[in-house]
Amino acid sequence: MLPDANKYARLTFATKMVGSNMAMDPIMDCVHLDEKWFYITRETRKFYLVPGEKGPDRKCKSKRYITKVMFLSAVARPRYLDDTGEWWDGKIGTWPFTEVTPAVRSSVNRPAGILSAVARPRYLDDTGEWWDGKIGTWPFTEVTPAVRSSVNRPALETKSTNVTKNVYRTFLVERVLPAIVLKWPGPRNVKLQHDNARAHVTGDDAGLRAAFSAYANIGWNFSLFPQPPNSPDTNILDLGFFAAIQSLQHRTSARSIDELVVNVVRAFDEFPLERLERTFLTLQACLIACDHERRRGQHLQGRLPMNAICPCDVFEAAKAKLNTADAAFMDSKVADELREDRATFELARALEAMGLDDDVADALDDLGVELICLDDERVLVVNPPPESNGDVGF
């Protein structure tokens, strides 16, 4: 159950999306940003094998800590471009939070070998000097990332990185904004929407404002705003895009972080723009709390509307509710809850990043401490207590 302040923020966001003709905003100038963990495998998977075929070798140090990588994705609404006669798919890009670092493990297995060429030394009459006869020496080597490292030559491996405010800002400035400039069909007024995670920068961030100013010099107008708190259904990525990408990603097995990244990027690229377009209509339906119609059937029949229509009585009731609320008090409550949510998010992210090895896990089991398994596919739904009859909410 949402608190009153969250309801107020959500209602304010929804009413701003309704036009003068009661049609919902087409959301053509907005880029939705969000992050998601993608796991290298599921704890339980089904494989179909032919007679005599061996099953895949699936090993993990602990099923409680399956290898995973966080991705930042950016999408906008697909649209038909009159000047080119083609459809733009609305996919800005997806980027993994990874870094390439020297591996810790060492090995003595290294290729070796040298080719040398020499001749007999001789005295050169024309120069009056001795030539040493050394033609040269060349090692049979090539520069490639080592599978395992040694003391003298560390191997390179891809690791998942923690997402901090500095890392998030860097991704926005160095990856998201250039990708928008490269792919955006126009016009050059772009809004960036993300959630209220603690690691996210705000529109007042100095580094981000400097980047926006630099792009303003070449005709781009960027702005950044947060979505309503505790309202993931106001973001296209949380509304269904990430779930579909995850399903596509698991169709191909991965044995390393590099292969996982390739699978996720491929799934992102292969996601059909028709489904992304229907998700934007689902977002509009969520804002006006109407029933989700069969959009795929409407699309096949050519009856899919461009935008949802908000009933007049629903809009007037929402405006009346907002007019009776104390706007200043609600705004301060929303700000307080955002600070609390960000602090909770930071704690959860820190706990999630902590990995317990098998010895520590066994010791905790012996002490009777129950470990929590963070599984993305298991959700515990707890029914909220009924509202008190004497307390009238927002």
mmCIF file of C-alpha atoms in Angstrom:
data_model
loop_
_atom_site.group_PDB
_atom_site.id
_atom_site.type_symbol
_atom_site.label_atom_id
_atom_site.label_comp_id
_atom_site.label_asym_id
_atom_site.label_seq_id
_atom_site.Cartn_x
_atom_site.Cartn_y
_atom_site.Cartn_z
ATOM 1 C CA MET A 1 0.000 0.000 0.000
ATOM 2 C CA LEU A 2 1.462 3.337 -1.053
ATOM 3 C CA PRO A 3 1.782 6.108 1.552
ATOM 4 C CA ASP A 4 -0.271 9.238 1.001
ATOM 5 C CA ALA A 5 2.755 11.221 -0.151
ATOM 6 C CA ASN A 6 3.549 8.589 -2.782
ATOM 7 C CA LYS A 7 -0.053 8.627 -3.969
ATOM 8 C CA TYR A 8 0.121 12.402 -4.280
ATOM 9 C CA ALA A 9 3.337 12.249 -6.337
ATOM 10 C CA ARG A 10 1.932 9.516 -8.566
ATOM 11 C CA LEU A 11 -1.331 11.398 -9.120
ATOM 12 C CA THR A 12 0.560 14.593 -9.957
ATOM 13 C CA PHE A 13 2.712 12.710 -12.451
ATOM 14 C CA ALA A 14 -0.341 11.107 -14.084
ATOM 15 C CA THR A 15 -2.352 14.322 -14.466
ATOM 16 C CA LYS A 16 0.581 16.027 -16.185
ATOM 17 C CA MET A 17 0.489 13.271 -18.807
ATOM 18 C CA VAL A 18 -3.082 14.120 -19.888
ATOM 19 C CA GLY A 19 -3.534 16.584 -22.759
ATOM 20 C CA SER A 20 -6.293 19.132 -23.331
ATOM 21 C CA ASN A 21 -8.240 16.647 -25.507
ATOM 22 C CA MET A 22 -7.964 13.944 -22.798
ATOM 23 C CA ALA A 23 -5.439 12.009 -24.902
ATOM 24 C CA MET A 24 -2.396 10.773 -23.015
ATOM 25 C CA ASP A 25 0.999 12.285 -23.746
ATOM 26 C CA PRO A 26 2.614 10.263 -26.576
ATOM 27 C CA ILE A 27 5.929 10.313 -24.624
ATOM 28 C CA MET A 28 7.945 10.998 -27.756
ATOM 29 C CA ASP A 29 10.537 13.204 -26.050
ATOM 30 C CA CYS A 30 11.418 10.967 -23.087
ATOM 31 C CA VAL A 31 14.192 8.393 -22.618
ATOM 32 C CA HIS A 32 13.598 5.850 -19.842
ATOM 33 C CA LEU A 33 16.671 4.769 -17.865
ATOM 34 C CA ASP A 34 17.002 1.921 -15.403
ATOM 35 C CA GLU A 35 19.402 -0.766 -14.150
ATOM 36 C CA LYS A 36 18.903 -4.493 -13.753
ATOM 37 C CA TRP A 37 20.932 -7.479 -12.586
ATOM 38 C CA PHE A 38 21.340 -10.201 -15.205
ATOM 39 C CA TYR A 39 22.470 -13.617 -13.939
ATOM 40 C CA ILE A 40 24.783 -15.925 -15.837
ATOM 41 C CA THR A 41 22.345 -18.807 -15.257
ATOM 42 C CA ARG A 42 19.257 -19.783 -13.331
ATOM 43 C CA GLU A 43 19.494 -21.996 -10.281
ATOM 44 C CA THR A 44 17.292 -24.530 -12.084
ATOM 45 C CA ARG A 45 17.242 -24.908 -15.861
ATOM 46 C CA LYS A 46 15.748 -27.382 -18.306
ATOM 47 C CA PHE A 47 17.776 -28.797 -21.186
ATOM 48 C CA TYR A 48 16.676 -31.075 -24.016
ATOM 49 C CA LEU A 49 19.322 -33.661 -24.957
ATOM 50 C CA VAL A 50 19.476 -36.215 -27.741
ATOM 51 C CA PRO A 51 20.177 -39.864 -26.778
ATOM 52 C CA GLY A 52 23.808 -40.240 -25.744
ATOM 53 C CA GLU A 53 24.422 -36.502 -25.370
ATOM 54 C CA LYS A 54 26.016 -35.328 -22.133
ATOM 55 C CA GLY A 55 24.375 -32.629 -20.118
ATOM 56 C CA PRO A 56 26.042 -29.228 -19.780
ATOM 57 C CA ASP A 57 28.722 -28.809 -17.140
ATOM 58 C CA ARG A 58 27.157 -26.304 -14.744
ATOM 59 C CA LYS A 59 29.423 -25.492 -11.804
ATOM 60 C CA CYS A 60 29.258 -22.678 -9.304
ATOM 61 C CA LYS A 61 31.073 -22.080 -6.036
ATOM 62 C CA SER A 62 27.764 -21.482 -4.306
ATOM 63 C CA LYS A 63 24.237 -21.350 -5.671
ATOM 64 C CA ARG A 64 23.587 -18.476 -3.292
ATOM 65 C CA TYR A 65 25.944 -16.233 -5.243
ATOM 66 C CA ILE A 66 25.503 -16.862 -8.949
ATOM 67 C CA THR A 67 27.633 -14.637 -11.186
ATOM 68 C CA LYS A 68 25.709 -11.561 -12.257
ATOM 69 C CA VAL A 69 26.248 -8.245 -13.989
ATOM 70 C CA MET A 70 24.258 -5.044 -13.702
ATOM 71 C CA PHE A 71 23.259 -3.299 -16.935
ATOM 72 C CA LEU A 72 22.107 0.256 -17.562
ATOM 73 C CA SER A 73 19.553 0.433 -20.378
ATOM 74 C CA ALA A 74 17.954 3.354 -22.184
ATOM 75 C CA VAL A 75 14.900 3.184 -24.454
ATOM 76 C CA ALA A 76 12.432 5.614 -26.004
ATOM 77 C CA ARG A 77 9.165 5.169 -27.856
ATOM 78 C CA PRO A 78 9.505 3.709 -31.372
ATOM 79 C CA ARG A 79 8.196 5.875 -34.196
ATOM 80 C CA TYR A 80 7.815 6.062 -37.954
ATOM 81 C CA LEU A 81 10.184 8.539 -39.614
ATOM 82 C CA ASP A 82 8.607 10.326 -42.559
ATOM 83 C CA ASP A 83 11.910 11.611 -43.918
ATOM 84 C CA THR A 84 13.394 8.107 -44.237
ATOM 85 C CA GLY A 85 10.244 6.022 -44.623
ATOM 86 C CA GLU A 86 11.480 3.618 -41.929
ATOM 87 C CA TRP A 87 10.705 2.753 -38.320
ATOM 88 C CA TRP A 88 13.081 3.762 -35.544
ATOM 89 C CA ASP A 89 13.162 1.030 -32.882
ATOM 90 C CA GLY A 90 13.589 3.398 -29.912
ATOM 91 C CA LYS A 91 16.486 1.423 -28.419
ATOM 92 C CA ILE A 92 19.252 3.790 -27.326
ATOM 93 C CA GLY A 93 21.545 1.146 -25.836
ATOM 94 C CA THR A 94 22.423 -1.118 -22.928
ATOM 95 C CA TRP A 95 25.756 -1.023 -21.104
ATOM 96 C CA PRO A 96 27.216 -3.429 -18.507
ATOM 97 C CA PHE A 97 28.808 -2.112 -15.330
ATOM 98 C CA THR A 98 32.031 -4.072 -15.781
ATOM 99 C CA GLU A 99 35.755 -3.456 -15.801
ATOM 100 C CA VAL A 100 38.734 -5.378 -17.162
ATOM 101 C CA THR A 101 41.301 -6.066 -14.429
ATOM 102 C CA PRO A 102 44.359 -8.334 -13.995
ATOM 103 C CA ALA A 103 43.409 -11.788 -12.769
ATOM 104 C CA VAL A 104 44.577 -12.922 -9.346
ATOM 105 C CA ARG A 105 45.305 -16.582 -10.141
ATOM 106 C CA SER A 106 48.676 -17.574 -11.560
ATOM 107 C CA SER A 107 49.951 -20.376 -13.826
ATOM 108 C CA VAL A 108 53.257 -21.607 -15.195
ATOM 109 C CA ASN A 109 51.718 -22.604 -18.528
ATOM 110 C CA ARG A 110 53.063 -20.061 -20.978
ATOM 111 C CA PRO A 111 54.082 -20.584 -24.611
ATOM 112 C CA ALA A 112 57.787 -20.075 -25.230
ATOM 113 C CA GLY A 113 60.179 -20.201 -28.188
ATOM 114 C CA ILE A 114 62.617 -17.913 -29.981
ATOM 115 C CA LEU A 115 63.824 -17.829 -33.571
ATOM 116 C CA SER A 116 67.405 -16.557 -33.980
ATOM 117 C CA ALA A 117 69.495 -15.862 -37.083
ATOM 118 C CA VAL A 118 73.302 -15.323 -37.080
ATOM 119 C CA ALA A 119 76.110 -15.283 -39.632
ATOM 120 C CA ARG A 120 79.914 -15.386 -39.441
ATOM 121 C CA PRO A 121 81.421 -12.105 -38.222
ATOM 122 C CA ARG A 122 83.621 -10.303 -40.743
ATOM 123 C CA TYR A 123 85.775 -7.258 -41.262
ATOM 124 C CA LEU A 124 84.284 -4.658 -43.627
ATOM 125 C CA ASP A 125 86.912 -2.931 -45.767
ATOM 126 C CA ASP A 126 84.559 -0.123 -46.867
ATOM 127 C CA THR A 127 83.793 0.932 -43.288
ATOM 128 C CA GLY A 128 86.912 -0.266 -41.532
ATOM 129 C CA GLU A 129 84.823 -1.947 -38.828
ATOM 130 C CA TRP A 130 83.873 -5.448 -37.749
ATOM 131 C CA TRP A 131 80.293 -6.687 -38.395
ATOM 132 C CA ASP A 132 79.140 -8.938 -35.522
ATOM 133 C CA GLY A 133 77.069 -11.266 -37.708
ATOM 134 C CA LYS A 134 73.916 -11.000 -35.570
ATOM 135 C CA ILE A 135 70.857 -10.904 -37.873
ATOM 136 C CA GLY A 136 68.203 -10.869 -35.192
ATOM 137 C CA THR A 137 66.088 -12.815 -32.728
ATOM 138 C CA TRP A 138 62.288 -13.058 -32.684
ATOM 139 C CA PRO A 139 60.065 -14.743 -30.093
ATOM 140 C CA PHE A 140 57.193 -16.962 -31.202
ATOM 141 C CA THR A 141 54.623 -14.891 -29.323
ATOM 142 C CA GLU A 142 51.503 -12.856 -29.880
ATOM 143 C CA VAL A 143 49.826 -10.318 -27.627
ATOM 144 C CA THR A 144 46.580 -11.839 -26.340
ATOM 145 C CA PRO A 145 44.756 -11.746 -23.004
ATOM 146 C CA ALA A 146 46.111 -14.588 -20.894
ATOM 147 C CA VAL A 147 43.667 -17.189 -19.633
ATOM 148 C CA ARG A 148 45.536 -17.369 -16.349
ATOM 149 C CA SER A 149 48.070 -14.966 -14.984
ATOM 150 C CA SER A 150 51.619 -15.299 -13.756
ATOM 151 C CA VAL A 151 53.731 -12.957 -11.689
ATOM 152 C CA ASN A 152 55.363 -11.514 -14.790
ATOM 153 C CA ARG A 153 52.273 -11.301 -16.976
ATOM 154 C CA PRO A 154 48.844 -10.895 -15.387
ATOM 155 C CA ALA A 155 45.832 -12.183 -17.277
ATOM 156 C CA LEU A 156 42.897 -9.886 -17.911
ATOM 157 C CA GLU A 157 39.415 -10.739 -16.723
ATOM 158 C CA THR A 158 36.083 -8.949 -16.791
ATOM 159 C CA LYS A 159 34.531 -8.200 -13.419
ATOM 160 C CA SER A 160 31.270 -6.655 -12.336
ATOM 161 C CA THR A 161 31.664 -3.234 -10.713
ATOM 162 C CA ASN A 162 29.701 -1.488 -7.998
ATOM 163 C CA VAL A 163 27.413 1.295 -9.161
ATOM 164 C CA THR A 164 28.174 4.518 -7.316
ATOM 165 C CA LYS A 165 27.065 8.046 -8.046
ATOM 166 C CA ASN A 166 30.343 8.792 -9.830
ATOM 167 C CA VAL A 167 30.065 5.636 -11.931
ATOM 168 C CA TYR A 168 26.454 6.407 -12.834
ATOM 169 C CA ARG A 169 27.342 9.977 -13.819
ATOM 170 C CA THR A 170 30.195 8.707 -15.979
ATOM 171 C CA PHE A 171 27.882 6.308 -17.796
ATOM 172 C CA LEU A 172 25.355 9.070 -18.417
ATOM 173 C CA VAL A 173 27.924 11.529 -19.737
ATOM 174 C CA GLU A 174 30.167 9.158 -21.683
ATOM 175 C CA ARG A 175 27.705 6.554 -22.961
ATOM 176 C CA VAL A 176 24.031 7.494 -22.704
ATOM 177 C CA LEU A 177 24.196 11.090 -23.952
ATOM 178 C CA PRO A 178 26.497 10.326 -26.931
ATOM 179 C CA ALA A 179 24.247 7.400 -27.895
ATOM 180 C CA ILE A 180 21.181 9.652 -27.808
ATOM 181 C CA VAL A 181 22.907 12.255 -29.976
ATOM 182 C CA LEU A 182 23.896 9.521 -32.432
ATOM 183 C CA LYS A 183 20.521 7.757 -32.671
ATOM 184 C CA TRP A 184 17.836 10.291 -31.734
ATOM 185 C CA PRO A 185 15.604 11.116 -34.738
ATOM 186 C CA GLY A 186 14.633 14.560 -33.416
ATOM 187 C CA PRO A 187 13.622 17.078 -32.260
ATOM 188 C CA ARG A 188 16.536 17.820 -29.962
ATOM 189 C CA ASN A 189 14.541 18.278 -26.746
ATOM 190 C CA VAL A 190 15.101 15.137 -24.669
ATOM 191 C CA LYS A 191 13.951 14.292 -21.139
ATOM 192 C CA LEU A 192 15.735 11.587 -19.160
ATOM 193 C CA GLN A 193 13.613 9.685 -16.630
ATOM 194 C CA HIS A 194 15.002 7.363 -13.957
ATOM 195 C CA ASP A 195 14.020 6.104 -10.518
ATOM 196 C CA ASN A 196 15.073 7.468 -7.143
ATOM 197 C CA ALA A 197 17.964 5.141 -6.370
ATOM 198 C CA ARG A 198 20.649 6.575 -4.114
ATOM 199 C CA ALA A 199 23.335 5.981 -6.740
ATOM 200 C CA HIS A 200 21.484 8.174 -9.223
ATOM 201 C CA VAL A 201 22.478 11.772 -9.740
ATOM 202 C CA THR A 202 19.887 14.542 -9.754
ATOM 203 C CA GLY A 203 19.260 17.241 -12.309
ATOM 204 C CA ASP A 204 21.270 19.653 -10.144
ATOM 205 C CA ASP A 205 24.465 17.581 -10.280
ATOM 206 C CA ALA A 206 27.362 19.832 -11.311
ATOM 207 C CA GLY A 207 29.034 17.296 -13.585
ATOM 208 C CA LEU A 208 25.811 16.456 -15.378
ATOM 209 C CA ARG A 209 24.861 20.128 -15.733
ATOM 210 C CA ALA A 210 28.234 20.809 -17.347
ATOM 211 C CA ALA A 211 27.588 18.023 -19.863
ATOM 212 C CA PHE A 212 24.108 19.365 -20.593
ATOM 213 C CA SER A 213 25.564 22.840 -21.161
ATOM 214 C CA ALA A 214 28.147 21.460 -23.575
ATOM 215 C CA TYR A 215 25.420 19.774 -25.622
ATOM 216 C CA ALA A 216 23.308 22.936 -25.472
ATOM 217 C CA ASN A 217 26.053 24.704 -27.427
ATOM 218 C CA ILE A 218 25.370 22.380 -30.370
ATOM 219 C CA GLY A 219 21.583 22.621 -30.195
ATOM 220 C CA TRP A 220 20.590 19.882 -27.731
ATOM 221 C CA ASN A 221 18.294 20.495 -24.761
ATOM 222 C CA PHE A 222 18.620 17.750 -22.129
ATOM 223 C CA SER A 223 16.819 17.528 -18.781
ATOM 224 C CA LEU A 224 16.712 14.885 -16.045
ATOM 225 C CA PHE A 225 13.817 14.147 -13.702
ATOM 226 C CA PRO A 226 12.869 11.297 -11.334
ATOM 227 C CA GLN A 227 9.759 9.174 -11.653
ATOM 228 C CA PRO A 228 7.278 8.969 -8.750
ATOM 229 C CA PRO A 229 8.678 7.040 -5.772
ATOM 230 C CA ASN A 230 7.667 3.396 -5.409
ATOM 231 C CA SER A 231 6.074 3.435 -8.863
ATOM 232 C CA PRO A 232 8.122 1.112 -11.093
ATOM 233 C CA ASP A 233 5.164 0.787 -13.471
ATOM 234 C CA THR A 234 5.823 4.353 -14.631
ATOM 235 C CA ASN A 235 9.067 3.181 -16.253
ATOM 236 C CA ILE A 236 8.958 1.216 -19.503
ATOM 237 C CA LEU A 237 11.947 -0.930 -18.538
ATOM 238 C CA ASP A 238 10.366 -2.163 -15.302
ATOM 239 C CA LEU A 239 6.948 -2.507 -16.906
ATOM 240 C CA GLY A 240 7.931 -5.479 -19.044
ATOM 241 C CA PHE A 241 10.993 -4.741 -21.140
ATOM 242 C CA PHE A 242 13.555 -6.132 -18.682
ATOM 243 C CA ALA A 243 11.516 -9.290 -18.062
ATOM 244 C CA ALA A 244 11.362 -9.982 -21.794
ATOM 245 C CA ILE A 245 15.093 -9.333 -22.234
ATOM 246 C CA GLN A 246 15.905 -11.692 -19.377
ATOM 247 C CA SER A 247 13.810 -14.434 -20.963
ATOM 248 C CA LEU A 248 15.576 -13.987 -24.306
ATOM 249 C CA GLN A 249 18.986 -13.896 -22.619
ATOM 250 C CA HIS A 250 18.528 -17.273 -20.916
ATOM 251 C CA ARG A 251 17.866 -18.983 -24.252
ATOM 252 C CA THR A 252 21.638 -19.000 -24.741
ATOM 253 C CA SER A 253 23.989 -20.421 -22.117
ATOM 254 C CA ALA A 254 26.950 -18.420 -20.834
ATOM 255 C CA ARG A 255 30.054 -19.609 -18.987
ATOM 256 C CA SER A 256 31.730 -16.266 -18.340
ATOM 257 C CA ILE A 257 30.867 -12.642 -17.769
ATOM 258 C CA ASP A 258 31.974 -11.808 -21.310
ATOM 259 C CA GLU A 259 29.541 -14.362 -22.747
ATOM 260 C CA LEU A 260 26.794 -13.078 -20.446
ATOM 261 C CA VAL A 261 27.327 -9.537 -21.744
ATOM 262 C CA VAL A 262 27.150 -10.763 -25.345
ATOM 263 C CA ASN A 263 23.895 -12.634 -24.659
ATOM 264 C CA VAL A 264 22.227 -9.666 -22.965
ATOM 265 C CA VAL A 265 23.243 -7.225 -25.701
ATOM 266 C CA ARG A 266 22.004 -9.661 -28.356
ATOM 267 C CA ALA A 267 18.668 -10.027 -26.559
ATOM 268 C CA PHE A 268 18.401 -6.231 -26.328
ATOM 269 C CA ASP A 269 19.010 -5.864 -30.066
ATOM 270 C CA GLU A 270 16.610 -8.671 -31.035
ATOM 271 C CA PHE A 271 13.670 -7.413 -28.956
ATOM 272 C CA PRO A 272 10.954 -6.446 -31.492
ATOM 273 C CA LEU A 273 9.966 -2.794 -31.667
ATOM 274 C CA GLU A 274 6.262 -3.753 -31.908
ATOM 275 C CA ARG A 275 6.349 -5.133 -28.376
ATOM 276 C CA LEU A 276 8.182 -2.053 -27.119
ATOM 277 C CA GLU A 277 5.519 0.151 -28.729
ATOM 278 C CA ARG A 278 2.726 -1.788 -27.016
ATOM 279 C CA THR A 279 4.507 -1.395 -23.674
ATOM 280 C CA PHE A 280 4.184 2.388 -23.953
ATOM 281 C CA LEU A 281 0.418 1.993 -24.351
ATOM 282 C CA THR A 282 0.463 -0.229 -21.261
ATOM 283 C CA LEU A 283 2.229 2.573 -19.377
ATOM 284 C CA GLN A 284 -0.520 5.004 -20.364
ATOM 285 C CA ALA A 285 -3.140 2.491 -19.223
ATOM 286 C CA CYS A 286 -1.408 2.170 -15.838
ATOM 287 C CA LEU A 287 -1.529 5.926 -15.322
ATOM 288 C CA ILE A 288 -5.300 6.112 -15.838
ATOM 289 C CA ALA A 289 -5.942 2.752 -14.086
ATOM 290 C CA CYS A 290 -7.896 1.271 -16.985
ATOM 291 C CA ASP A 291 -8.092 -2.373 -17.980
ATOM 292 C CA HIS A 292 -5.236 -3.707 -20.099
ATOM 293 C CA GLU A 293 -6.776 -4.590 -23.433
ATOM 294 C CA ARG A 294 -5.447 -7.191 -25.821
ATOM 295 C CA ARG A 295 -2.941 -4.942 -27.529
ATOM 296 C CA ARG A 296 -1.305 -7.684 -29.587
ATOM 297 C CA GLY A 297 -4.662 -8.605 -31.112
ATOM 298 C CA GLN A 298 -5.407 -4.952 -31.817
ATOM 299 C CA HIS A 299 -2.006 -4.595 -33.457
ATOM 300 C CA LEU A 300 -2.597 -7.595 -35.732
ATOM 301 C CA GLN A 301 -6.003 -6.207 -36.703
ATOM 302 C CA GLY A 302 -4.624 -2.728 -37.350
ATOM 303 C CA ARG A 303 -6.780 -1.205 -34.585
ATOM 304 C CA LEU A 304 -4.047 -0.317 -32.090
ATOM 305 C CA PRO A 305 -4.514 3.335 -31.047
ATOM 306 C CA MET A 306 -1.632 5.770 -30.957
ATOM 307 C CA ASN A 307 -2.420 6.873 -27.401
ATOM 308 C CA ALA A 308 -4.848 5.964 -24.645
ATOM 309 C CA ILE A 309 -7.737 8.301 -23.819
ATOM 310 C CA CYS A 310 -8.343 9.350 -20.231
ATOM 311 C CA PRO A 311 -12.036 9.496 -19.229
ATOM 312 C CA CYS A 312 -13.099 13.027 -18.310
ATOM 313 C CA ASP A 313 -14.628 11.989 -14.989
ATOM 314 C CA VAL A 314 -11.407 10.232 -13.962
ATOM 315 C CA PHE A 315 -9.327 13.298 -14.801
ATOM 316 C CA GLU A 316 -11.668 15.688 -12.983
ATOM 317 C CA ALA A 317 -11.694 13.466 -9.901
ATOM 318 C CA ALA A 318 -7.896 13.410 -9.893
ATOM 319 C CA LYS A 319 -7.663 17.203 -10.180
ATOM 320 C CA ALA A 320 -10.180 17.630 -7.379
ATOM 321 C CA LYS A 321 -8.167 15.289 -5.171
ATOM 322 C CA LEU A 322 -4.995 17.290 -5.830
ATOM 323 C CA ASN A 323 -6.720 20.622 -5.150
ATOM 324 C CA THR A 324 -7.791 19.489 -1.687
ATOM 325 C CA ALA A 325 -4.308 18.310 -0.719
ATOM 326 C CA ASP A 326 -1.679 20.391 1.058
ATOM 327 C CA ALA A 327 0.870 20.591 -1.770
ATOM 328 C CA ALA A 328 3.738 21.942 0.353
ATOM 329 C CA PHE A 329 3.253 19.295 3.042
ATOM 330 C CA MET A 330 3.013 16.474 0.492
ATOM 331 C CA ASP A 331 6.118 17.653 -1.357
ATOM 332 C CA SER A 332 8.109 17.693 1.885
ATOM 333 C CA LYS A 333 6.850 14.206 2.751
ATOM 334 C CA VAL A 334 7.881 12.933 -0.680
ATOM 335 C CA ALA A 335 11.359 14.431 -0.210
ATOM 336 C CA ASP A 336 11.701 12.788 3.218
ATOM 337 C CA GLU A 337 10.611 9.406 1.876
ATOM 338 C CA LEU A 338 13.029 9.683 -1.030
ATOM 339 C CA ARG A 339 15.905 10.198 1.402
ATOM 340 C CA GLU A 340 14.808 7.170 3.415
ATOM 341 C CA ASP A 341 14.359 5.045 0.291
ATOM 342 C CA ARG A 342 17.813 5.954 -0.979
ATOM 343 C CA ALA A 343 19.381 5.064 2.363
ATOM 344 C CA THR A 344 17.590 1.707 2.352
ATOM 345 C CA PHE A 345 18.634 1.103 -1.244
ATOM 346 C CA GLU A 346 22.264 1.812 -0.409
ATOM 347 C CA LEU A 347 22.167 -0.660 2.478
ATOM 348 C CA ALA A 348 20.555 -3.332 0.302
ATOM 349 C CA ARG A 349 23.111 -2.766 -2.457
ATOM 350 C CA ALA A 350 25.989 -3.085 0.021
ATOM 351 C CA LEU A 351 24.574 -6.294 1.500
ATOM 352 C CA GLU A 352 23.946 -7.690 -1.971
ATOM 353 C CA ALA A 353 27.545 -7.034 -2.969
ATOM 354 C CA MET A 354 28.888 -8.949 0.025
ATOM 355 C CA GLY A 355 29.851 -12.507 -0.836
ATOM 356 C CA LEU A 356 30.216 -15.169 1.839
ATOM 357 C CA ASP A 357 32.600 -17.997 1.039
ATOM 358 C CA ASP A 358 31.691 -21.585 1.836
ATOM 359 C CA ASP A 359 33.593 -21.660 5.153
ATOM 360 C CA VAL A 360 31.805 -18.589 6.492
ATOM 361 C CA ALA A 361 28.457 -19.891 5.248
ATOM 362 C CA ASP A 362 29.014 -23.255 6.965
ATOM 363 C CA ALA A 363 30.044 -21.527 10.186
ATOM 364 C CA LEU A 364 26.875 -19.434 10.141
ATOM 365 C CA ASP A 365 24.810 -22.557 9.519
ATOM 366 C CA ASP A 366 26.413 -24.226 12.546
ATOM 367 C CA LEU A 367 25.455 -21.223 14.657
ATOM 368 C CA GLY A 368 21.868 -21.476 13.478
ATOM 369 C CA VAL A 369 21.974 -18.292 11.421
ATOM 370 C CA GLU A 370 19.703 -18.679 8.405
ATOM 371 C CA LEU A 371 21.164 -17.242 5.219
ATOM 372 C CA ILE A 372 18.950 -15.284 2.867
ATOM 373 C CA CYS A 373 18.981 -16.453 -0.758
ATOM 374 C CA LEU A 374 18.566 -13.521 -3.128
ATOM 375 C CA ASP A 375 16.817 -15.135 -6.094
ATOM 376 C CA ASP A 376 15.471 -12.812 -8.762
ATOM 377 C CA GLU A 377 12.753 -15.300 -9.695
ATOM 378 C CA ARG A 378 11.321 -15.946 -6.222
ATOM 379 C CA VAL A 379 9.024 -13.275 -4.858
ATOM 380 C CA LEU A 380 7.339 -13.465 -1.472
ATOM 381 C CA VAL A 381 4.033 -11.611 -1.476
ATOM 382 C CA VAL A 382 2.819 -10.473 1.909
ATOM 383 C CA ASN A 383 -0.751 -9.254 2.156
ATOM 384 C CA PRO A 384 -0.852 -5.798 3.757
ATOM 385 C CA PRO A 385 -3.028 -5.316 6.830
ATOM 386 C CA PRO A 386 -6.507 -3.901 6.175
ATOM 387 C CA GLU A 387 -6.888 -0.159 6.441
ATOM 388 C CA SER A 388 -8.310 1.208 9.622
ATOM 389 C CA ASN A 389 -11.895 2.446 9.275
ATOM 390 C CA GLY A 390 -11.118 5.480 11.341
ATOM 391 C CA ASP A 391 -8.115 6.625 9.315
ATOM 392 C CA VAL A 392 -8.972 8.194 5.989
ATOM 393 C CA GLY A 393 -5.982 8.211 3.626
ATOM 394 C CA PHE A 394 -5.175 10.502 0.724
#
